[in-house]
């Protein structure tokens, strides 16, 4: 992620078409399992997210230790990009990009719906 992505004063990204937007598959899932990730270069957790029967459970590495503990993540619904290529993070294969927003200090707050929705629901 570029430095500008964390700057709330940065200008909007280059305009895209609706078809470009549809290429990014953003879904809701429920965190089912969490673990500490001591092997990560930056403090992180390993999470397993259930996206329902169409996608199943996918793993993600998340740098959210400033605002969350492994104990308060299970059961939380989160948004993630499910069609990025998997990425090896040390000994862990991260299969989705879990989405969040950085605060002024750079600490990430996860992107979640304010009401429960079905696992696998797609952002539109």
Short mmCIF file of N, CA and C in Angstrom, two decimals:
data_model
loop_
_atom_site.label_atom_id
_atom_site.label_comp_id
_atom_site.label_asym_id
_atom_site.label_seq_id
_atom_site.Cartn_x
_atom_site.Cartn_y
_atom_site.Cartn_z
N UNK A 1 0.85 -1.17 0.00
CA UNK A 1 0.00 0.00 0.00
C UNK A 1 0.90 1.24 0.00
N UNK A 2 0.59 2.18 -0.83
CA UNK A 2 1.42 3.38 -0.91
C UNK A 2 1.21 4.27 0.30
N UNK A 3 2.18 5.15 0.53
CA UNK A 3 2.08 6.10 1.63
C UNK A 3 0.84 6.98 1.49
N UNK A 4 0.49 7.35 0.24
CA UNK A 4 -0.68 8.21 0.02
C UNK A 4 -1.98 7.53 0.45
N UNK A 5 -2.01 6.21 0.43
CA UNK A 5 -3.23 5.51 0.83
C UNK A 5 -3.58 5.79 2.28
N UNK A 6 -2.60 6.13 3.10
CA UNK A 6 -2.85 6.41 4.51
C UNK A 6 -3.13 7.88 4.78
N UNK A 7 -2.97 8.73 3.79
CA UNK A 7 -3.13 10.17 3.97
C UNK A 7 -4.57 10.58 3.63
N UNK A 8 -5.37 10.95 4.64
CA UNK A 8 -6.76 11.32 4.37
C UNK A 8 -6.89 12.58 3.51
N UNK A 9 -5.81 13.33 3.36
CA UNK A 9 -5.85 14.55 2.55
C UNK A 9 -5.40 14.32 1.11
N UNK A 10 -5.01 13.08 0.76
CA UNK A 10 -4.57 12.82 -0.61
C UNK A 10 -5.76 12.90 -1.57
N UNK A 11 -5.50 13.27 -2.82
CA UNK A 11 -6.60 13.37 -3.79
C UNK A 11 -7.14 11.98 -4.13
N UNK A 12 -8.32 11.94 -4.73
CA UNK A 12 -8.92 10.68 -5.17
C UNK A 12 -8.02 10.02 -6.22
N UNK A 13 -8.06 8.70 -6.28
CA UNK A 13 -7.30 7.96 -7.28
C UNK A 13 -7.86 8.25 -8.67
N UNK A 14 -7.12 7.84 -9.68
CA UNK A 14 -7.52 8.02 -11.07
C UNK A 14 -8.89 7.39 -11.30
N UNK A 15 -9.74 8.05 -12.07
CA UNK A 15 -11.09 7.57 -12.37
C UNK A 15 -11.04 6.22 -13.07
N UNK A 16 -11.97 5.33 -12.70
CA UNK A 16 -12.09 4.02 -13.33
C UNK A 16 -13.52 3.82 -13.81
N UNK A 17 -13.74 2.77 -14.58
CA UNK A 17 -15.09 2.45 -15.04
C UNK A 17 -15.76 1.50 -14.05
N UNK A 18 -17.07 1.33 -14.18
CA UNK A 18 -17.79 0.39 -13.34
C UNK A 18 -17.27 -1.03 -13.57
N UNK A 19 -16.93 -1.35 -14.81
CA UNK A 19 -16.37 -2.68 -15.11
C UNK A 19 -15.05 -2.89 -14.38
N UNK A 20 -14.23 -1.84 -14.26
CA UNK A 20 -12.98 -1.94 -13.49
C UNK A 20 -13.30 -2.26 -12.03
N UNK A 21 -14.29 -1.57 -11.47
CA UNK A 21 -14.69 -1.80 -10.09
C UNK A 21 -15.12 -3.25 -9.88
N UNK A 22 -15.88 -3.80 -10.82
CA UNK A 22 -16.38 -5.16 -10.69
C UNK A 22 -15.27 -6.21 -10.71
N UNK A 23 -14.10 -5.85 -11.21
CA UNK A 23 -12.97 -6.79 -11.21
C UNK A 23 -12.48 -7.07 -9.80
N UNK A 24 -12.72 -6.15 -8.87
CA UNK A 24 -12.30 -6.33 -7.48
C UNK A 24 -13.47 -6.94 -6.72
N UNK A 25 -13.31 -8.20 -6.30
CA UNK A 25 -14.38 -8.93 -5.64
C UNK A 25 -14.25 -8.78 -4.13
N UNK A 26 -15.05 -7.87 -3.56
CA UNK A 26 -15.01 -7.58 -2.12
C UNK A 26 -16.21 -8.25 -1.47
N UNK A 27 -15.93 -9.13 -0.50
CA UNK A 27 -16.98 -9.90 0.15
C UNK A 27 -16.91 -9.74 1.67
N UNK A 28 -18.03 -10.06 2.31
CA UNK A 28 -18.11 -10.09 3.77
C UNK A 28 -17.93 -11.52 4.25
N UNK A 29 -17.17 -11.66 5.33
CA UNK A 29 -17.02 -12.95 5.97
C UNK A 29 -16.93 -12.77 7.47
N UNK A 30 -17.04 -13.87 8.19
CA UNK A 30 -16.96 -13.86 9.64
C UNK A 30 -15.67 -14.52 10.09
N UNK A 31 -14.93 -13.84 10.95
CA UNK A 31 -13.68 -14.40 11.48
C UNK A 31 -14.03 -15.58 12.38
N UNK A 32 -13.46 -16.74 12.06
CA UNK A 32 -13.76 -17.97 12.78
C UNK A 32 -12.63 -18.37 13.73
N UNK A 33 -11.42 -17.95 13.42
CA UNK A 33 -10.24 -18.37 14.20
C UNK A 33 -9.18 -17.30 14.08
N UNK A 34 -8.39 -17.12 15.14
CA UNK A 34 -7.29 -16.16 15.14
C UNK A 34 -6.10 -16.76 15.86
N UNK A 35 -4.91 -16.31 15.46
CA UNK A 35 -3.68 -16.72 16.13
C UNK A 35 -2.70 -15.55 16.10
N UNK A 36 -1.83 -15.52 17.08
CA UNK A 36 -0.70 -14.60 17.04
C UNK A 36 0.17 -14.98 15.85
N UNK A 37 0.94 -14.04 15.33
CA UNK A 37 1.82 -14.29 14.18
C UNK A 37 3.21 -13.74 14.50
N UNK A 38 3.92 -14.40 15.42
CA UNK A 38 5.22 -13.89 15.86
C UNK A 38 6.30 -13.88 14.77
N UNK A 39 6.14 -14.68 13.72
CA UNK A 39 7.14 -14.73 12.65
C UNK A 39 7.04 -13.55 11.68
N UNK A 40 5.96 -12.79 11.72
CA UNK A 40 5.77 -11.65 10.81
C UNK A 40 6.78 -10.55 11.12
N UNK A 41 7.23 -9.85 10.08
CA UNK A 41 8.19 -8.74 10.27
C UNK A 41 7.57 -7.60 11.06
N UNK A 42 6.31 -7.29 10.78
CA UNK A 42 5.57 -6.26 11.53
C UNK A 42 4.53 -6.99 12.37
N UNK A 43 4.18 -6.47 13.55
CA UNK A 43 3.20 -7.16 14.40
C UNK A 43 1.90 -7.44 13.65
N UNK A 44 1.46 -8.70 13.71
CA UNK A 44 0.29 -9.12 12.94
C UNK A 44 -0.39 -10.31 13.61
N UNK A 45 -1.59 -10.60 13.11
CA UNK A 45 -2.32 -11.80 13.50
C UNK A 45 -2.59 -12.62 12.24
N UNK A 46 -2.81 -13.92 12.43
CA UNK A 46 -3.33 -14.80 11.40
C UNK A 46 -4.83 -14.94 11.69
N UNK A 47 -5.65 -14.78 10.66
CA UNK A 47 -7.08 -14.96 10.86
C UNK A 47 -7.63 -15.88 9.76
N UNK A 48 -8.69 -16.60 10.12
CA UNK A 48 -9.41 -17.47 9.19
C UNK A 48 -10.82 -16.91 9.10
N UNK A 49 -11.25 -16.61 7.87
CA UNK A 49 -12.53 -15.93 7.62
C UNK A 49 -13.45 -16.86 6.82
N UNK A 50 -14.69 -17.03 7.30
CA UNK A 50 -15.68 -17.84 6.59
C UNK A 50 -16.49 -16.94 5.67
N UNK A 51 -16.36 -17.19 4.35
CA UNK A 51 -17.09 -16.42 3.34
C UNK A 51 -18.29 -17.18 2.80
N UNK A 52 -18.75 -18.21 3.50
CA UNK A 52 -19.92 -18.96 3.07
C UNK A 52 -19.56 -20.07 2.10
N UNK A 53 -20.59 -20.78 1.63
CA UNK A 53 -20.36 -21.98 0.83
C UNK A 53 -19.72 -21.71 -0.53
N UNK A 54 -19.97 -20.57 -1.12
CA UNK A 54 -19.41 -20.28 -2.45
C UNK A 54 -17.90 -20.11 -2.45
N UNK A 55 -17.35 -19.59 -1.38
CA UNK A 55 -15.91 -19.29 -1.31
C UNK A 55 -15.23 -20.13 -0.23
N UNK A 56 -15.92 -20.35 0.87
CA UNK A 56 -15.35 -21.15 1.95
C UNK A 56 -14.53 -20.31 2.91
N UNK A 57 -13.67 -20.99 3.66
CA UNK A 57 -12.82 -20.32 4.65
C UNK A 57 -11.49 -19.97 4.00
N UNK A 58 -11.08 -18.74 4.17
CA UNK A 58 -9.81 -18.24 3.62
C UNK A 58 -8.99 -17.63 4.75
N UNK A 59 -7.67 -17.67 4.59
CA UNK A 59 -6.74 -17.15 5.59
C UNK A 59 -6.25 -15.76 5.18
N UNK A 60 -5.91 -14.96 6.21
CA UNK A 60 -5.36 -13.64 5.96
C UNK A 60 -4.41 -13.26 7.09
N UNK A 61 -3.36 -12.53 6.74
CA UNK A 61 -2.46 -11.93 7.72
C UNK A 61 -2.87 -10.47 7.85
N UNK A 62 -3.10 -10.03 9.09
CA UNK A 62 -3.59 -8.66 9.30
C UNK A 62 -2.74 -7.93 10.34
N UNK A 63 -2.34 -6.71 10.00
CA UNK A 63 -1.55 -5.86 10.90
C UNK A 63 -2.50 -4.93 11.65
N UNK A 64 -3.15 -5.48 12.67
CA UNK A 64 -4.20 -4.74 13.39
C UNK A 64 -4.00 -4.84 14.90
N UNK A 65 -2.78 -5.11 15.33
CA UNK A 65 -2.55 -5.39 16.76
C UNK A 65 -2.76 -4.17 17.66
N UNK A 66 -2.72 -2.96 17.12
CA UNK A 66 -2.90 -1.77 17.94
C UNK A 66 -4.34 -1.63 18.44
N UNK A 67 -5.31 -2.12 17.68
CA UNK A 67 -6.72 -1.90 18.02
C UNK A 67 -7.49 -3.17 18.37
N UNK A 68 -6.88 -4.34 18.13
CA UNK A 68 -7.59 -5.60 18.34
C UNK A 68 -6.69 -6.60 19.06
N UNK A 69 -7.33 -7.57 19.73
CA UNK A 69 -6.61 -8.71 20.29
C UNK A 69 -7.15 -9.96 19.62
N UNK A 70 -6.40 -11.06 19.70
CA UNK A 70 -6.90 -12.30 19.10
C UNK A 70 -8.21 -12.72 19.74
N UNK A 71 -8.44 -12.32 20.97
CA UNK A 71 -9.65 -12.73 21.69
C UNK A 71 -10.90 -11.95 21.28
N UNK A 72 -10.76 -10.73 20.74
CA UNK A 72 -11.97 -9.98 20.39
C UNK A 72 -12.27 -9.94 18.90
N UNK A 73 -11.64 -10.82 18.13
CA UNK A 73 -11.87 -10.86 16.68
C UNK A 73 -12.83 -11.95 16.24
N UNK A 74 -12.84 -13.08 16.93
CA UNK A 74 -13.70 -14.20 16.52
C UNK A 74 -15.16 -13.76 16.57
N UNK A 75 -15.88 -14.02 15.47
CA UNK A 75 -17.28 -13.63 15.35
C UNK A 75 -17.50 -12.30 14.66
N UNK A 76 -16.43 -11.53 14.46
CA UNK A 76 -16.54 -10.21 13.81
C UNK A 76 -16.66 -10.39 12.30
N UNK A 77 -17.59 -9.67 11.68
CA UNK A 77 -17.68 -9.67 10.23
C UNK A 77 -16.74 -8.62 9.67
N UNK A 78 -16.03 -9.00 8.59
CA UNK A 78 -15.06 -8.09 7.96
C UNK A 78 -15.19 -8.18 6.44
N UNK A 79 -14.73 -7.13 5.78
CA UNK A 79 -14.70 -7.11 4.32
C UNK A 79 -13.29 -7.48 3.85
N UNK A 80 -13.23 -8.20 2.74
CA UNK A 80 -11.94 -8.59 2.18
C UNK A 80 -12.04 -8.74 0.67
N UNK A 81 -10.92 -8.49 -0.01
CA UNK A 81 -10.82 -8.77 -1.44
C UNK A 81 -10.48 -10.24 -1.56
N UNK A 82 -11.36 -11.00 -2.21
CA UNK A 82 -11.19 -12.45 -2.28
C UNK A 82 -10.57 -12.92 -3.59
N UNK A 83 -10.33 -12.02 -4.54
CA UNK A 83 -9.78 -12.46 -5.82
C UNK A 83 -8.38 -11.91 -6.11
N UNK A 84 -7.63 -11.50 -5.09
CA UNK A 84 -6.20 -11.22 -5.27
C UNK A 84 -5.46 -12.54 -5.26
N UNK A 85 -4.27 -12.55 -5.87
CA UNK A 85 -3.42 -13.73 -5.77
C UNK A 85 -3.00 -13.91 -4.32
N UNK A 86 -2.87 -15.17 -3.88
CA UNK A 86 -2.38 -15.44 -2.53
C UNK A 86 -0.97 -14.89 -2.39
N UNK A 87 -0.61 -14.54 -1.15
CA UNK A 87 0.70 -13.95 -0.90
C UNK A 87 1.35 -14.64 0.30
N UNK A 88 2.57 -15.07 0.11
CA UNK A 88 3.32 -15.73 1.18
C UNK A 88 3.85 -14.67 2.14
N UNK A 89 3.45 -14.77 3.41
CA UNK A 89 3.92 -13.85 4.46
C UNK A 89 4.70 -14.73 5.44
N UNK A 90 6.01 -14.77 5.30
CA UNK A 90 6.81 -15.67 6.13
C UNK A 90 6.33 -17.09 5.90
N UNK A 91 6.03 -17.84 6.98
CA UNK A 91 5.58 -19.22 6.83
C UNK A 91 4.07 -19.37 6.56
N UNK A 92 3.36 -18.26 6.37
CA UNK A 92 1.90 -18.26 6.28
C UNK A 92 1.45 -17.78 4.90
N UNK A 93 0.51 -18.49 4.28
CA UNK A 93 -0.04 -18.09 2.99
C UNK A 93 -1.31 -17.28 3.22
N UNK A 94 -1.27 -15.97 2.90
CA UNK A 94 -2.43 -15.09 3.04
C UNK A 94 -3.23 -15.16 1.74
N UNK A 95 -4.49 -15.58 1.84
CA UNK A 95 -5.31 -15.83 0.66
C UNK A 95 -6.24 -14.69 0.28
N UNK A 96 -6.50 -13.76 1.19
CA UNK A 96 -7.38 -12.62 0.92
C UNK A 96 -6.76 -11.37 1.53
N UNK A 97 -7.16 -10.21 1.01
CA UNK A 97 -6.74 -8.93 1.57
C UNK A 97 -7.88 -8.39 2.42
N UNK A 98 -7.70 -8.44 3.73
CA UNK A 98 -8.71 -7.93 4.66
C UNK A 98 -8.62 -6.41 4.66
N UNK A 99 -9.76 -5.73 4.57
CA UNK A 99 -9.78 -4.29 4.38
C UNK A 99 -9.93 -3.52 5.68
N UNK A 100 -9.30 -2.36 5.75
CA UNK A 100 -9.41 -1.49 6.90
C UNK A 100 -8.97 -0.09 6.55
N UNK A 101 -9.10 0.79 7.52
CA UNK A 101 -8.73 2.20 7.37
C UNK A 101 -7.76 2.57 8.47
N UNK A 102 -6.72 3.34 8.11
CA UNK A 102 -5.73 3.77 9.10
C UNK A 102 -6.19 5.07 9.76
N UNK A 103 -5.93 5.16 11.08
CA UNK A 103 -6.20 6.41 11.78
C UNK A 103 -4.98 7.34 11.64
N UNK A 104 -4.99 8.45 12.36
CA UNK A 104 -3.91 9.43 12.24
C UNK A 104 -2.54 8.84 12.58
N UNK A 105 -2.50 7.85 13.46
CA UNK A 105 -1.24 7.23 13.88
C UNK A 105 -0.88 6.03 13.02
N UNK A 106 -1.74 5.67 12.06
CA UNK A 106 -1.47 4.53 11.19
C UNK A 106 -2.05 3.21 11.69
N UNK A 107 -2.73 3.21 12.84
CA UNK A 107 -3.34 2.00 13.36
C UNK A 107 -4.60 1.69 12.55
N UNK A 108 -4.78 0.44 12.19
CA UNK A 108 -5.86 0.05 11.29
C UNK A 108 -7.12 -0.38 12.04
N UNK A 109 -8.27 0.16 11.56
CA UNK A 109 -9.59 -0.27 11.99
C UNK A 109 -10.18 -1.08 10.85
N UNK A 110 -10.64 -2.29 11.16
CA UNK A 110 -11.21 -3.16 10.14
C UNK A 110 -12.49 -2.57 9.57
N UNK A 111 -12.72 -2.85 8.29
CA UNK A 111 -13.93 -2.42 7.59
C UNK A 111 -15.00 -3.49 7.80
N UNK A 112 -16.09 -3.13 8.49
CA UNK A 112 -17.16 -4.06 8.84
C UNK A 112 -18.51 -3.44 8.57
N UNK A 113 -19.51 -4.28 8.25
CA UNK A 113 -20.87 -3.73 8.12
C UNK A 113 -21.40 -3.36 9.51
N UNK A 114 -22.29 -2.39 9.57
CA UNK A 114 -22.85 -2.01 10.87
C UNK A 114 -24.01 -2.91 11.29
N UNK A 115 -24.48 -3.76 10.38
CA UNK A 115 -25.49 -4.77 10.68
C UNK A 115 -25.04 -6.07 10.03
N UNK A 116 -25.43 -7.19 10.61
CA UNK A 116 -25.03 -8.49 10.11
C UNK A 116 -25.58 -8.73 8.70
N UNK A 117 -24.75 -9.28 7.83
CA UNK A 117 -25.17 -9.66 6.47
C UNK A 117 -24.67 -11.09 6.23
N UNK A 118 -25.21 -11.79 5.24
CA UNK A 118 -24.79 -13.17 4.99
C UNK A 118 -23.32 -13.25 4.59
N UNK A 119 -22.62 -14.24 5.13
CA UNK A 119 -21.24 -14.47 4.69
C UNK A 119 -21.22 -14.69 3.19
N UNK A 120 -20.27 -14.05 2.51
CA UNK A 120 -20.16 -14.17 1.07
C UNK A 120 -20.85 -13.05 0.31
N UNK A 121 -21.62 -12.19 1.03
CA UNK A 121 -22.28 -11.07 0.34
C UNK A 121 -21.22 -10.19 -0.31
N UNK A 122 -21.50 -9.75 -1.53
CA UNK A 122 -20.55 -8.96 -2.31
C UNK A 122 -20.86 -7.47 -2.20
N UNK A 123 -19.81 -6.67 -2.08
CA UNK A 123 -19.95 -5.21 -2.07
C UNK A 123 -20.36 -4.75 -3.46
N UNK A 124 -21.33 -3.83 -3.51
CA UNK A 124 -21.73 -3.24 -4.80
C UNK A 124 -22.06 -1.79 -4.61
#
